[in-house]
Amino acid sequence: MGKRKSVSFGEPQVKEFTRDEVEKKDDAPAKIRRNNRVIENTDFDFGTADQRAENQNFVNEKGTRMKTGLHTIDSDDEEENAQNEKKQHYKKLDIEKVKGLEADTFHDNLDEDGNMITGFNLKDEEEEGEFDSTGQFHFKKRDDRDEWLDTVDWKKIKSKTPDESSKMEEDAKPDEDEKLSEREILEKIVAKMNPKETVTKCLQRLGSGAAASNIPAWKQKRLDKLNKRKASAKGQNSSTSKNEVQEDVSKEEVAQLTNLVDQLSRRGYYDIYTDTYEKIKHQISSMPADDDDVLDMFGEAIDGGKSISEQATAEVSLSDSATKWEYKFKDKDDDIKGPLSTDEMERLKDTHKQAADIFCRRTNSGNTWYSIKRVDFDLW
Amino acid sequence: MSYMLPHLTNGWQVDQAIQHEEDKVVCVRFGHDWDPTCMKMDETLYSVAEKCRNFACFYLVDISQVPDFNKMYELYDPCTCMFFFRNKHIMIDLGTGNNNKINWAIPDKQEFVDIVETVYRGARKGRGLVVSPKDYSTKYQY
């Protein structure tokens, strides 16, 4: 770093004002300097005194000063705003008077090096609206025209809607009529399978239709072609039709099987595809008998509206192997209630207002009690 | 009681243990056998290991011997317990703010069994995050 040059401004210049000069200066209005050009008051146009008073002393229908219409929080209704909007009268800014604007000297807005440069002017802004003499920018009103929208026939659409909406609802509802129990679904799946087969292999077997044999696909194709030629030569169609019938049957089987498997996976049983015939059979045998479903707590339609306590006792007597819960209000209580089943605990959790106060534990699981809020009964 | 539980002595063994267990939750304690916190935790783990034999298995890893996982799992505490199921890390909402691990010693056996059982049931249902039945947000008692 070189030595700094010392700059001298000379001695400070003190100008002594006389009393008259100081007083004179107070009367004249202060002048703003910008770019060394003094800006006069006449350059601005804030409207006449009446116009300004109109704005400042504004009172709306309710008697408050809140403005309604466009550019307010309440101005969401576009139609209303279009009606209420008055044409604004403002004095347009004379662009020529604005200094510092430059013409577009570059073609395509690219300079010598190929960089994109916009000219230092207001041409782009002028396309979208105009400035008024106070400097405020007013956007031009655009016609929101959409060519496609013009071609839409609104009368036709109105007549369609009631039918279409009902169709959509039908599609949305999955086959609720086919609510089979898990056991029944598994039994149906097993009926289609062969021993020592997984569900995937079974689907492959059924999917391939007639070609369940060990002939590779390319060979099968050639054989088919040969058979076809022979059949056409003899004027017969019987062999091909047999194959077609077989294919249709297996297609239906595949559809049924996929439907069943899909129902299971929807219930959360994701491993079904890799389960073998033996495994599913084992599962069926270990599942409770179907009679249980009739006495299920939610089977009110079948039972004809039993009371909850009756249903509860019925369920308790049947399923002794299910997890039982005990609960008490407040940790220090000795009054232990229960045992209840997992479903009842879930309902207790939902309905009870002060769920935080209830503590629960599984029956015979030691002395630790847990807040009912943190226990996820879904897992049991 | 850490001499009664199986130790994993290198990174490959840890990987194999976590990946090849298909039906059980794998609980790995990262720490040191001589650390007091780990000793308390190992005591709990050992007494619980027999009860949970059917759905969980427990391993001990010395983080000085096997430093491979220190950065990955942010093993900066004296004792860290993490749970895995079918090669997937299972998170537990303990209320402490850190859902990835248990980084203190749980002395109560029943509590720990309940946590492991919740992890097992949740993981079997495909959950990546389970809620611990006990809230440990007030673990630090001043």
XYZ file of C-alpha atoms in Angstrom, chain A residues 4 8 16 83 85 103 105 111 115 161 166 197-198 202 230 266 268 280 328 346 370:
21
model
C -1.817 8.031 1.418
C -6.419 19.549 2.080
C -21.844 34.667 8.842
C -69.555 -3.102 -10.947
C -65.115 0.115 -9.808
C -33.454 4.535 -26.104
C -29.639 0.847 -28.599
C -25.028 -6.607 -26.275
C -25.523 -11.023 -22.740
C -74.064 -32.960 -13.882
C -73.844 -40.327 -9.315
C -47.143 -73.571 -4.948
C -46.880 -69.918 -3.969
C -50.320 -69.895 -9.164
C -52.921 -77.661 -40.770
C -55.901 -53.970 1.460
C -52.799 -55.139 5.609
C -52.198 -70.592 3.875
C -57.865 -47.278 36.306
C -60.086 -48.213 21.896
C -49.262 -46.555 30.905
